[in-house]
mmCIF file of N, CA and C in Angstrom:
data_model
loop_
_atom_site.group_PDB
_atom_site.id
_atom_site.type_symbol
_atom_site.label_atom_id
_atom_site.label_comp_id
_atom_site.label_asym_id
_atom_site.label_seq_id
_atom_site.Cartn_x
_atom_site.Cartn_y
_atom_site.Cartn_z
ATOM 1 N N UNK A 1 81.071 -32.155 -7.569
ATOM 2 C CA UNK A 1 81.957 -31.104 -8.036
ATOM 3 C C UNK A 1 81.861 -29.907 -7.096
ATOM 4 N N UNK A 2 83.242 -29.431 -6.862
ATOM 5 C CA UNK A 2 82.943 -27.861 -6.008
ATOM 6 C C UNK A 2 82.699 -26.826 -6.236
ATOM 7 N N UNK A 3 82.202 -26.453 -6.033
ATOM 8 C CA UNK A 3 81.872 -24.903 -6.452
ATOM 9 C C UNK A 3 82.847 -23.705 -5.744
ATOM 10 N N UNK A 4 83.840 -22.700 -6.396
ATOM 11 C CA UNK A 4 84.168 -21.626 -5.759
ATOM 12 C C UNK A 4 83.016 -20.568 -5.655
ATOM 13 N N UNK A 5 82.336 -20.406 -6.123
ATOM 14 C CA UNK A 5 81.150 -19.289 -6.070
ATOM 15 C C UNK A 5 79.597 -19.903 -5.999
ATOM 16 N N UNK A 6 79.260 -20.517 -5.152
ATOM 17 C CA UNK A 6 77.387 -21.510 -4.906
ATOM 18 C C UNK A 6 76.683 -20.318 -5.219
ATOM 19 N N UNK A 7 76.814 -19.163 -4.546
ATOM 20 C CA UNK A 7 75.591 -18.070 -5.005
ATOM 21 C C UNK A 7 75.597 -17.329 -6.623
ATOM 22 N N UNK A 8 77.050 -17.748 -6.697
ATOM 23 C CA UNK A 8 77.235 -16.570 -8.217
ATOM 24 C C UNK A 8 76.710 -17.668 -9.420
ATOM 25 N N UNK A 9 76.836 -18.890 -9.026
ATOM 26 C CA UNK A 9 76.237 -20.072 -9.754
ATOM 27 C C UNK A 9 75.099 -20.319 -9.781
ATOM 28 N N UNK A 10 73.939 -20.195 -8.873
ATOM 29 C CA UNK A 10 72.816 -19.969 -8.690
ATOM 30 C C UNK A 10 72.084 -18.973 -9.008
ATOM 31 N N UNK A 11 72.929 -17.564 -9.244
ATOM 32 C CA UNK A 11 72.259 -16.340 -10.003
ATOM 33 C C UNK A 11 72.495 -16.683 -11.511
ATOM 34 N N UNK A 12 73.398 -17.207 -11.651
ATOM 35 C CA UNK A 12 73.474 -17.844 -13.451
ATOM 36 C C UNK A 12 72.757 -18.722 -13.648
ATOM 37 N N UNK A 13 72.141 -19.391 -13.007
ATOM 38 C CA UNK A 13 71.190 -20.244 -13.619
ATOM 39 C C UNK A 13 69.999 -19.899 -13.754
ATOM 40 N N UNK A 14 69.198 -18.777 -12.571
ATOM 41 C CA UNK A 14 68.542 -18.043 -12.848
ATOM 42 C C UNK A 14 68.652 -17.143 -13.997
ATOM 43 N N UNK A 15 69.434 -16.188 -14.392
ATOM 44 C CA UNK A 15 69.971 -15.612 -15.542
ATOM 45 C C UNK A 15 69.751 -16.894 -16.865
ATOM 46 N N UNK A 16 69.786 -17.389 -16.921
ATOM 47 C CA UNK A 16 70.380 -18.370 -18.305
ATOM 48 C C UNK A 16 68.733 -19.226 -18.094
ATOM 49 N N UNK A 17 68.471 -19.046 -17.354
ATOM 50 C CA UNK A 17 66.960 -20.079 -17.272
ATOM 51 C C UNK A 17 66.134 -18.783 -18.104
ATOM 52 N N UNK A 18 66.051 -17.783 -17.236
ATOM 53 C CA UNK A 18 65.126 -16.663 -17.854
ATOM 54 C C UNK A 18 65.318 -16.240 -19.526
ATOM 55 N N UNK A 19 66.187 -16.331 -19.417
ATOM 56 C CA UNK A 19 66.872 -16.142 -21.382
ATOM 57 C C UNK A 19 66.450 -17.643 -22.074
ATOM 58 N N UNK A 20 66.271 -18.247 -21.332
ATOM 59 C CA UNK A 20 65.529 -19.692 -22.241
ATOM 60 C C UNK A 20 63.858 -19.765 -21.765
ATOM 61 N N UNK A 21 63.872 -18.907 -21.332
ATOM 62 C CA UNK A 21 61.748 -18.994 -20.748
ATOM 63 C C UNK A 21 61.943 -20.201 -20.519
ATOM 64 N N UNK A 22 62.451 -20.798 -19.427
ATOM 65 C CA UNK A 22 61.980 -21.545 -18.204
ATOM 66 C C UNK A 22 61.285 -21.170 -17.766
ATOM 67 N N UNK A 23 60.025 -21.905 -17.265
ATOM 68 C CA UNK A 23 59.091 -21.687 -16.033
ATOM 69 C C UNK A 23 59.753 -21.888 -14.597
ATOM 70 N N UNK A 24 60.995 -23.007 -14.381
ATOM 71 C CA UNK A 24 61.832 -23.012 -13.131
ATOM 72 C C UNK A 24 63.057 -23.474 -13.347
ATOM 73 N N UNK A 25 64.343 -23.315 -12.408
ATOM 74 C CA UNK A 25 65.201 -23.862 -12.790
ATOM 75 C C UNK A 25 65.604 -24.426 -10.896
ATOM 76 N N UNK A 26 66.685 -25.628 -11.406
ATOM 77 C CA UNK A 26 66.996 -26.401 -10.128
ATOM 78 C C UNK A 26 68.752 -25.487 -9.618
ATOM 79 N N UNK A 27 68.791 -25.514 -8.278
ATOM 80 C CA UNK A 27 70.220 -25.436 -7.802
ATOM 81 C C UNK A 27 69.946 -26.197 -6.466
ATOM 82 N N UNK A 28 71.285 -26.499 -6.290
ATOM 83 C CA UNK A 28 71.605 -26.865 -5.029
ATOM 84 C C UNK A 28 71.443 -25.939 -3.916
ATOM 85 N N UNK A 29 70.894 -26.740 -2.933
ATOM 86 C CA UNK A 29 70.466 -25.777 -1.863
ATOM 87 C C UNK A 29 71.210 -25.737 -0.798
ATOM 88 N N UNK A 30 71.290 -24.157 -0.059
ATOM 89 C CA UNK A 30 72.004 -23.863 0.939
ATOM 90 C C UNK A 30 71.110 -22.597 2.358
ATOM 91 N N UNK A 31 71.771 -22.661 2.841
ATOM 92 C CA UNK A 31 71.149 -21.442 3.416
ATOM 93 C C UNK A 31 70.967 -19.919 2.866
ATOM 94 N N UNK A 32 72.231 -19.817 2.707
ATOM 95 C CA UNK A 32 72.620 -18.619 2.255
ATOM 96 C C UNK A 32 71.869 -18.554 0.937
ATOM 97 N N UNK A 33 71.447 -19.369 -0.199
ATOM 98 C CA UNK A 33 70.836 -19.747 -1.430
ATOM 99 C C UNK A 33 69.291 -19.383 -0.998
ATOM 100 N N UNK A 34 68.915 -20.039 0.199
ATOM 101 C CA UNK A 34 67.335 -19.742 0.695
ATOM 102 C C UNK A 34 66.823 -18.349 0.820
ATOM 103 N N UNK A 35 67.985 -17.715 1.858
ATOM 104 C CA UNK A 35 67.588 -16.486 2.228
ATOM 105 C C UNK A 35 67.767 -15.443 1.006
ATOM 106 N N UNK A 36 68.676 -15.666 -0.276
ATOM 107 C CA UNK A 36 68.482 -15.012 -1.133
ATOM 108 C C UNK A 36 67.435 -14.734 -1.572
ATOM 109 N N UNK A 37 66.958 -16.245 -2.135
ATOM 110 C CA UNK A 37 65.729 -16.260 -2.755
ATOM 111 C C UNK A 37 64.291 -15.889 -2.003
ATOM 112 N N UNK A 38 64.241 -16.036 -0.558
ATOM 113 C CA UNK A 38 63.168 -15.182 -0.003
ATOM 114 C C UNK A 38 63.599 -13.694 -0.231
ATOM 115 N N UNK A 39 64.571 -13.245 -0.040
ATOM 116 C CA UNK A 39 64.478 -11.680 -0.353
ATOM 117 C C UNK A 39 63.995 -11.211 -2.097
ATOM 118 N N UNK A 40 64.404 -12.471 -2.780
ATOM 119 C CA UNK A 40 64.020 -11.777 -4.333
ATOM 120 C C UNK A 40 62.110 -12.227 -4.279
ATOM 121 N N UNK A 41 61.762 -13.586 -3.800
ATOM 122 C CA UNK A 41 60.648 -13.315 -3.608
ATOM 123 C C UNK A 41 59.754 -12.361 -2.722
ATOM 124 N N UNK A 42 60.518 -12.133 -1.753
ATOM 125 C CA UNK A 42 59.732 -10.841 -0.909
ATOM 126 C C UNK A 42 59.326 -9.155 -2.002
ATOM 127 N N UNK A 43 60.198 -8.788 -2.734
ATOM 128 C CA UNK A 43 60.516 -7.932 -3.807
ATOM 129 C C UNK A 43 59.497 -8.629 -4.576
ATOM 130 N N UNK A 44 59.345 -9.591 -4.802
ATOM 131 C CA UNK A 44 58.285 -9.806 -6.382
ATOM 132 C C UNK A 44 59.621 -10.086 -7.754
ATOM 133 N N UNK A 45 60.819 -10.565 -7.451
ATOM 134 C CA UNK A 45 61.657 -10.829 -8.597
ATOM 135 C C UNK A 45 61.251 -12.283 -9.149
ATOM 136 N N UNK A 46 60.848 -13.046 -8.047
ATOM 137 C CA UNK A 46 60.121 -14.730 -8.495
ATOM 138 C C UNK A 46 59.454 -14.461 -7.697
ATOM 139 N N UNK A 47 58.400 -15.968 -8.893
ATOM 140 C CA UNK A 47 57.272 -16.605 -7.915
ATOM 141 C C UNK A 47 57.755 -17.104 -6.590
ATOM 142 N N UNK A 48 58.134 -17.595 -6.788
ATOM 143 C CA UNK A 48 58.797 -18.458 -5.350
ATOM 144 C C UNK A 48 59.835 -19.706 -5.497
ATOM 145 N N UNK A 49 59.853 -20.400 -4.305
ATOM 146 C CA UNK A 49 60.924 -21.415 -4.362
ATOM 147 C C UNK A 49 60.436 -22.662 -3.857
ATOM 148 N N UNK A 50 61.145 -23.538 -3.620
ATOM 149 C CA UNK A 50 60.696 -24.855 -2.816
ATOM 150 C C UNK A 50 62.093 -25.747 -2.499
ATOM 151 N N UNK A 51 62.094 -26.291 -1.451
ATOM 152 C CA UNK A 51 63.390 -27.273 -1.476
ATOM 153 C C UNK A 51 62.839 -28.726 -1.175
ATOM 154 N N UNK A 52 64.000 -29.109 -1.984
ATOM 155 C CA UNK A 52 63.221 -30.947 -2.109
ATOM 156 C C UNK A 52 64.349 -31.493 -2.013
ATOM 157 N N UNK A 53 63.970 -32.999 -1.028
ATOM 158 C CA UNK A 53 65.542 -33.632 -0.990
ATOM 159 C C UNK A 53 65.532 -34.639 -2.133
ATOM 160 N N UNK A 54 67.065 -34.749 -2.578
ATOM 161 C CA UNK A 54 67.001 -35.594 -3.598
ATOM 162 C C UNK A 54 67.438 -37.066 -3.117
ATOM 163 N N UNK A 55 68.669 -37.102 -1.962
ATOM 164 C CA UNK A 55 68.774 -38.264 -1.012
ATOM 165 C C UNK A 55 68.945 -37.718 0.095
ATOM 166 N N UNK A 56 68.722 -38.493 1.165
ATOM 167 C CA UNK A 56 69.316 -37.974 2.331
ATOM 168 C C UNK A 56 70.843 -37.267 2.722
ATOM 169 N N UNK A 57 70.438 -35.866 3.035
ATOM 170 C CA UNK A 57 71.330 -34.766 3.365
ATOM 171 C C UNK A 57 72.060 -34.143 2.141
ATOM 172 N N UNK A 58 70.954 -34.421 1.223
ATOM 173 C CA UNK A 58 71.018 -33.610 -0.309
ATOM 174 C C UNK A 58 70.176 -33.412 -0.649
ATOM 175 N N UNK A 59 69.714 -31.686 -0.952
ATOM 176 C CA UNK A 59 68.609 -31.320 -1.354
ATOM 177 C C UNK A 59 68.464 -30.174 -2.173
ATOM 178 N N UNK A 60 67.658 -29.960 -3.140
ATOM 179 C CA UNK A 60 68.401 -29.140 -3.965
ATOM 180 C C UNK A 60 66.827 -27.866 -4.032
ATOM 181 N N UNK A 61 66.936 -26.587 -5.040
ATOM 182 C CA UNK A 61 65.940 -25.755 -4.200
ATOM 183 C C UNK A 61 65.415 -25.553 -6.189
ATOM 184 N N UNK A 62 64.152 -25.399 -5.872
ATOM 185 C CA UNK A 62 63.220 -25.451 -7.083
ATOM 186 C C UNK A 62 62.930 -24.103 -7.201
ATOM 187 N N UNK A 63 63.419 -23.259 -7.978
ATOM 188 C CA UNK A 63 63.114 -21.543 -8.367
ATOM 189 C C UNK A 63 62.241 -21.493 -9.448
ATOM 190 N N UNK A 64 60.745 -21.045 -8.947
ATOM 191 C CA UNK A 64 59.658 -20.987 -9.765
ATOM 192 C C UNK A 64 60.292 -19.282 -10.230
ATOM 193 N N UNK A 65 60.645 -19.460 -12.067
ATOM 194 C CA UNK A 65 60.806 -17.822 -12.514
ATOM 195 C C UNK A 65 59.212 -17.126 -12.483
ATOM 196 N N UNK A 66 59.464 -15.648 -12.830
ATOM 197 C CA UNK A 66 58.591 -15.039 -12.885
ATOM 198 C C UNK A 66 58.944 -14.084 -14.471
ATOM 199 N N UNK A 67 57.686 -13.718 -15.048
ATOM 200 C CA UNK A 67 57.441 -13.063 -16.177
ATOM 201 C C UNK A 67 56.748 -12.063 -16.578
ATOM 202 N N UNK A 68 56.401 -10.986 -17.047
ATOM 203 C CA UNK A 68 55.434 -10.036 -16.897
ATOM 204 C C UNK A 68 55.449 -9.830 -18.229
ATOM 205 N N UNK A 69 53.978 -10.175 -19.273
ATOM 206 C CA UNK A 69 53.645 -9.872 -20.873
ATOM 207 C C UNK A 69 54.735 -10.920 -21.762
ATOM 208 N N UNK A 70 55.359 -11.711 -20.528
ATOM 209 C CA UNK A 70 56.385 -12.759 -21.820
ATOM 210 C C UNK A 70 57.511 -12.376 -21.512
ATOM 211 N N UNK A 71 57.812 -10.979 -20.898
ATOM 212 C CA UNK A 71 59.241 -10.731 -20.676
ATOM 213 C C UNK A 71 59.951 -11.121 -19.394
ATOM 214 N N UNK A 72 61.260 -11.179 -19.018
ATOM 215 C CA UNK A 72 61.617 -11.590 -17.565
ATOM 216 C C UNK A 72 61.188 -10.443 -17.009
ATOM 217 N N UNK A 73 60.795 -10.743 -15.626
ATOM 218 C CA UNK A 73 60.657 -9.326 -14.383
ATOM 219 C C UNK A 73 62.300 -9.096 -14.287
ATOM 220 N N UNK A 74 63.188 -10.273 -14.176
ATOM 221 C CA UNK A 74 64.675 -9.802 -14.025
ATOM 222 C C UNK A 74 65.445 -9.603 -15.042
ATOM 223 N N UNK A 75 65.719 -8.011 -15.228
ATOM 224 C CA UNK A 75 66.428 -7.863 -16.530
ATOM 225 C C UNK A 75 67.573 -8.109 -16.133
ATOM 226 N N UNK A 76 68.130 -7.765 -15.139
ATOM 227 C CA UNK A 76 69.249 -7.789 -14.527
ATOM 228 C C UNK A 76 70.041 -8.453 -13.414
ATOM 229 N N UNK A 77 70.953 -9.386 -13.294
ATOM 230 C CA UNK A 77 71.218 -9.826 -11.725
ATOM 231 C C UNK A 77 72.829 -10.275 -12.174
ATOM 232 N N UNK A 78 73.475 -9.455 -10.985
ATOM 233 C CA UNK A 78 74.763 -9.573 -10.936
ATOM 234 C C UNK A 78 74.931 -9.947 -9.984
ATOM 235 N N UNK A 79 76.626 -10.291 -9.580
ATOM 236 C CA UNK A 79 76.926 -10.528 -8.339
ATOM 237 C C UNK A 79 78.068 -9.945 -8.366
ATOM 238 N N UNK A 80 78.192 -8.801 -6.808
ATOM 239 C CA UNK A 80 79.030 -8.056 -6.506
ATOM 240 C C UNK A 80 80.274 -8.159 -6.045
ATOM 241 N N UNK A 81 79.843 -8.580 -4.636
ATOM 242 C CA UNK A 81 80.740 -9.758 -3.749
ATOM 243 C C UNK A 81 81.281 -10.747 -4.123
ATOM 244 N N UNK A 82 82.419 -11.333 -4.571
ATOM 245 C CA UNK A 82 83.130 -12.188 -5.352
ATOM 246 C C UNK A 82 83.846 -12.648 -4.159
ATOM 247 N N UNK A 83 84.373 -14.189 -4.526
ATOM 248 C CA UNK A 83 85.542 -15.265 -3.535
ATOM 249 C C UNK A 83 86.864 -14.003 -3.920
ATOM 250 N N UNK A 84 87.206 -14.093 -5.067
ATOM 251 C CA UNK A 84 88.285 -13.128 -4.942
ATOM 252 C C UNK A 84 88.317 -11.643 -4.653
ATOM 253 N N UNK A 85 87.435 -10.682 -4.129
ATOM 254 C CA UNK A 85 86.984 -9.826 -3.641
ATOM 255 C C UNK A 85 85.769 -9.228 -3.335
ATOM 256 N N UNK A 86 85.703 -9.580 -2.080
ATOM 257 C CA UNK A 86 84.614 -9.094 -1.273
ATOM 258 C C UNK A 86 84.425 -7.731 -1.199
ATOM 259 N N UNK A 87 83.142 -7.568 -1.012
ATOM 260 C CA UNK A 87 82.952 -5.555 -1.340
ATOM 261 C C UNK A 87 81.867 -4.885 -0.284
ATOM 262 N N UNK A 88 82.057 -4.883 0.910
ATOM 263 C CA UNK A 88 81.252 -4.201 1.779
ATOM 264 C C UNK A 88 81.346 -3.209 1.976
ATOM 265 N N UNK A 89 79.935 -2.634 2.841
ATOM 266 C CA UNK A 89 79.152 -1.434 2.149
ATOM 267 C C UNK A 89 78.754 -0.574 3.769
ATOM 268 N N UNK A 90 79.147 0.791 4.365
ATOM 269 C CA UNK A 90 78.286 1.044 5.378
ATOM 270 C C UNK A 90 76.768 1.448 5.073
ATOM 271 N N UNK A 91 76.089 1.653 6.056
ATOM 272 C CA UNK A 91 74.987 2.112 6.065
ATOM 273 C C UNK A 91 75.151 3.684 4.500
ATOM 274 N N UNK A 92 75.947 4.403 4.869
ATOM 275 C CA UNK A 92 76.229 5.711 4.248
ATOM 276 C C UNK A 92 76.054 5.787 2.900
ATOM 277 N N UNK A 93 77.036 4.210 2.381
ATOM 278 C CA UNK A 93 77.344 4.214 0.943
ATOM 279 C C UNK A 93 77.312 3.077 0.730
ATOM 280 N N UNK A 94 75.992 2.760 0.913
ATOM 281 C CA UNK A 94 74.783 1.890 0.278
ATOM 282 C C UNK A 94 74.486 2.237 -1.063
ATOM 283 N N UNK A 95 74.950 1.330 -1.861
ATOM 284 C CA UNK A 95 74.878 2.156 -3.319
ATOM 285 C C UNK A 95 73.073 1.914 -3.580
ATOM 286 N N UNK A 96 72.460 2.499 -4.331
ATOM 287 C CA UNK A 96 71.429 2.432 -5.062
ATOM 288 C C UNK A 96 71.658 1.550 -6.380
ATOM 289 N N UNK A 97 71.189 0.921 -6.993
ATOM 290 C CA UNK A 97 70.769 0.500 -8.505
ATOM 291 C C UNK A 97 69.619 0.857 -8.948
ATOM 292 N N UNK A 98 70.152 1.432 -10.192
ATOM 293 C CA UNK A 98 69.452 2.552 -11.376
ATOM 294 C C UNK A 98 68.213 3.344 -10.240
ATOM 295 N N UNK A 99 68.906 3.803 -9.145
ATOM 296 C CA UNK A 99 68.171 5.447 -9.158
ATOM 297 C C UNK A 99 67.155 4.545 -7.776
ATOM 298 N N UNK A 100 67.174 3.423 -7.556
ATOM 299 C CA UNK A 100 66.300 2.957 -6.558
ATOM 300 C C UNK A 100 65.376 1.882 -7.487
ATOM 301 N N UNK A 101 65.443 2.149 -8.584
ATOM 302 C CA UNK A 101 64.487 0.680 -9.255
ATOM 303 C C UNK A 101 64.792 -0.642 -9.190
ATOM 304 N N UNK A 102 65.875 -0.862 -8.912
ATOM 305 C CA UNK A 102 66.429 -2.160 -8.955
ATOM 306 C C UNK A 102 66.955 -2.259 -7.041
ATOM 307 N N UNK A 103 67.469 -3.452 -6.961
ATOM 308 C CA UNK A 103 67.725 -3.595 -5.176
ATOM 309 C C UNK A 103 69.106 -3.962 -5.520
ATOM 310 N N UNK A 104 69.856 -3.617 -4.083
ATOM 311 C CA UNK A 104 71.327 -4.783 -3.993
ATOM 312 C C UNK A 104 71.120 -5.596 -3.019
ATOM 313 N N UNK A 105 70.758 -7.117 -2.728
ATOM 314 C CA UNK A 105 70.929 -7.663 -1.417
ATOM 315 C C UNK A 105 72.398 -7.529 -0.526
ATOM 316 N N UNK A 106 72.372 -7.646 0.277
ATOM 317 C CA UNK A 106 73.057 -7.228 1.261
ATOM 318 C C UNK A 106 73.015 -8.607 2.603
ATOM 319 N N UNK A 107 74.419 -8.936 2.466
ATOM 320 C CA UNK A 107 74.481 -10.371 4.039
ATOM 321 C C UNK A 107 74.539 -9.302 5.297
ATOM 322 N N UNK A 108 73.597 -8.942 5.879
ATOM 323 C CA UNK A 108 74.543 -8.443 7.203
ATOM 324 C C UNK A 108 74.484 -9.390 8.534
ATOM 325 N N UNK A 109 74.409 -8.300 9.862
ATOM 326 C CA UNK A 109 74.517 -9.517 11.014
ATOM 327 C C UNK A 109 73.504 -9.548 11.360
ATOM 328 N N UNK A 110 72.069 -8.614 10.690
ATOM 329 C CA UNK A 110 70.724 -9.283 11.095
ATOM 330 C C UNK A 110 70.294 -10.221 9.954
ATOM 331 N N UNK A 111 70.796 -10.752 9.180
ATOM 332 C CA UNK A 111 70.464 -11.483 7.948
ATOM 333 C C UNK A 111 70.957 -11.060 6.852
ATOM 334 N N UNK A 112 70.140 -11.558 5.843
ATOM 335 C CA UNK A 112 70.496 -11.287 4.719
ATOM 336 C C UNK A 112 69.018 -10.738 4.142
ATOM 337 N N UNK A 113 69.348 -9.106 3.668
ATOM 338 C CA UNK A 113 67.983 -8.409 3.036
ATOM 339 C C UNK A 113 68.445 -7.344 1.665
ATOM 340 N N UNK A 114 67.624 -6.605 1.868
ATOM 341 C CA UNK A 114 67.579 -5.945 0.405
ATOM 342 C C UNK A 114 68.267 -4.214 1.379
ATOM 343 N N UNK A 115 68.636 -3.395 0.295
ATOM 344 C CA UNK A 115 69.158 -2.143 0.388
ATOM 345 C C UNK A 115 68.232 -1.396 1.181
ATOM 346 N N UNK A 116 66.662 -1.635 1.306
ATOM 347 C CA UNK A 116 65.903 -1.290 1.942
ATOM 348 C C UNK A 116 65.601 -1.173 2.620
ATOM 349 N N UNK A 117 65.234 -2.726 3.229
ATOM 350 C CA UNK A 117 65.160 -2.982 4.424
ATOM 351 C C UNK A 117 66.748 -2.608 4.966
ATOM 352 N N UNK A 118 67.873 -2.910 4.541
ATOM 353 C CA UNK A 118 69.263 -2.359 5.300
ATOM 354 C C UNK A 118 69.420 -1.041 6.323
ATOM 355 N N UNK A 119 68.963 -0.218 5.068
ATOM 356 C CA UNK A 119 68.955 1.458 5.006
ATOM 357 C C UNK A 119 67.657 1.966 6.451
ATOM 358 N N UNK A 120 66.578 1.110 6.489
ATOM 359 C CA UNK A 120 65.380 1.290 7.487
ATOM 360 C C UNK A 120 66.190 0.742 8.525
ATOM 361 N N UNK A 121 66.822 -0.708 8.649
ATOM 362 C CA UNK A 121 67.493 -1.387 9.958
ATOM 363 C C UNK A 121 68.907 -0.492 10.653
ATOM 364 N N UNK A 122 68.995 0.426 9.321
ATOM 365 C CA UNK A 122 70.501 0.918 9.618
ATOM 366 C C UNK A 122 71.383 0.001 10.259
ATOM 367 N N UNK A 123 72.024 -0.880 9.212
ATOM 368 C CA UNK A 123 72.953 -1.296 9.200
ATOM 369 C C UNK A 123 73.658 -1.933 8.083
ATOM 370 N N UNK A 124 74.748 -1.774 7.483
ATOM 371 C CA UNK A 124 75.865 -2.236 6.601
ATOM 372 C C UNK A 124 75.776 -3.718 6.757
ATOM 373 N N UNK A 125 76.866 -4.323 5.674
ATOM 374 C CA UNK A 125 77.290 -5.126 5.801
ATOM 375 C C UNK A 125 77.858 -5.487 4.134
ATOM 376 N N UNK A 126 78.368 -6.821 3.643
ATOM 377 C CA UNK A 126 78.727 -7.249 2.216
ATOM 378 C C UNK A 126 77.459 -7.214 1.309
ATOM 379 N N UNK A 127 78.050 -6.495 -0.066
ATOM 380 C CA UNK A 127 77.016 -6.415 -1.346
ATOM 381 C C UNK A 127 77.108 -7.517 -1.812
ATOM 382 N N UNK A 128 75.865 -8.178 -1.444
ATOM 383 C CA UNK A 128 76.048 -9.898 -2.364
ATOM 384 C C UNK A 128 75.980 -9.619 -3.815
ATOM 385 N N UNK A 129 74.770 -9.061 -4.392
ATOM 386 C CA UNK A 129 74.219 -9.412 -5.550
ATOM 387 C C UNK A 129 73.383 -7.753 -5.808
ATOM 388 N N UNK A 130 73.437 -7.130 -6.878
ATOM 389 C CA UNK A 130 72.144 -6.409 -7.944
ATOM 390 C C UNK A 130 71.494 -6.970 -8.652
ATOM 391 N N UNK A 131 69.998 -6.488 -7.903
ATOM 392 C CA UNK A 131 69.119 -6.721 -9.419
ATOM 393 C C UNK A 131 68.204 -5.575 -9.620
ATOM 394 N N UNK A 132 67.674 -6.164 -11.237
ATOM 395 C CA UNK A 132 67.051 -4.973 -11.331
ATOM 396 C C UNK A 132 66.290 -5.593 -12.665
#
């Protein structure tokens, strides 16, 4: 089946895993899916990840959630950047979420990182996703 949105589908399953206290949930894996998830693990939003093939030149990526006292660490995760409108951002007006507590990842042309690291690299690019 195709997907119009692989990343906005992959933050919902994260979302919908954490509201069922999963310990992990499965998506299909991509690049763009990888480097997300190292930036939410770099932040401390998950434990981590893993990719496993299921047959050859299909492999799908194992998202260990994370929890703090029973509750999710992610109260929050949206996605900004949509197939039907894309929403990029300069260096300038880099939005914040809630005040700097939360991150927006960001695709640019040195990768894909957090508002942080963006704002230190000075450079823009598309608002993938908020969390917080």
């Amino acid at each position: 089946m195709a997907l119009s949105d692989p990343l906005g589908d992959m933050l919902t399953r994260i979302r919908n895993g954490q509201r069922a206290r999963m310990s992990s949930v499965d998506s299909p894996a991509s690049k763009l899916r990888s480097n997300v998830l190292e930036v939410l693990k770099r932040e401390g939003y998950i434990r981590g990840y893993s990719q496993e093939q299921v047959r050859p030149g299909v492999a799908n990526l194992k998202i260990e959630l994370k929890y703090h006292e029973g509750e999710p660490v992610i109260k929050q995760i949206a996605r900004v950047s949509k197939p039907g409108r894309r929403v990029y951002s300069k260096i300038a007006d880099l939005p914040k979420v809630y005040n700097g507590l939360g991150i927006a990842i960001l695709s640019t042309p040195r990768g894909v990182m957090s508002d942080n690291e963006a704002r230190a690299a000075n450079v823009g690019g598309e608002v993938l996703c908020r969390v917080f």
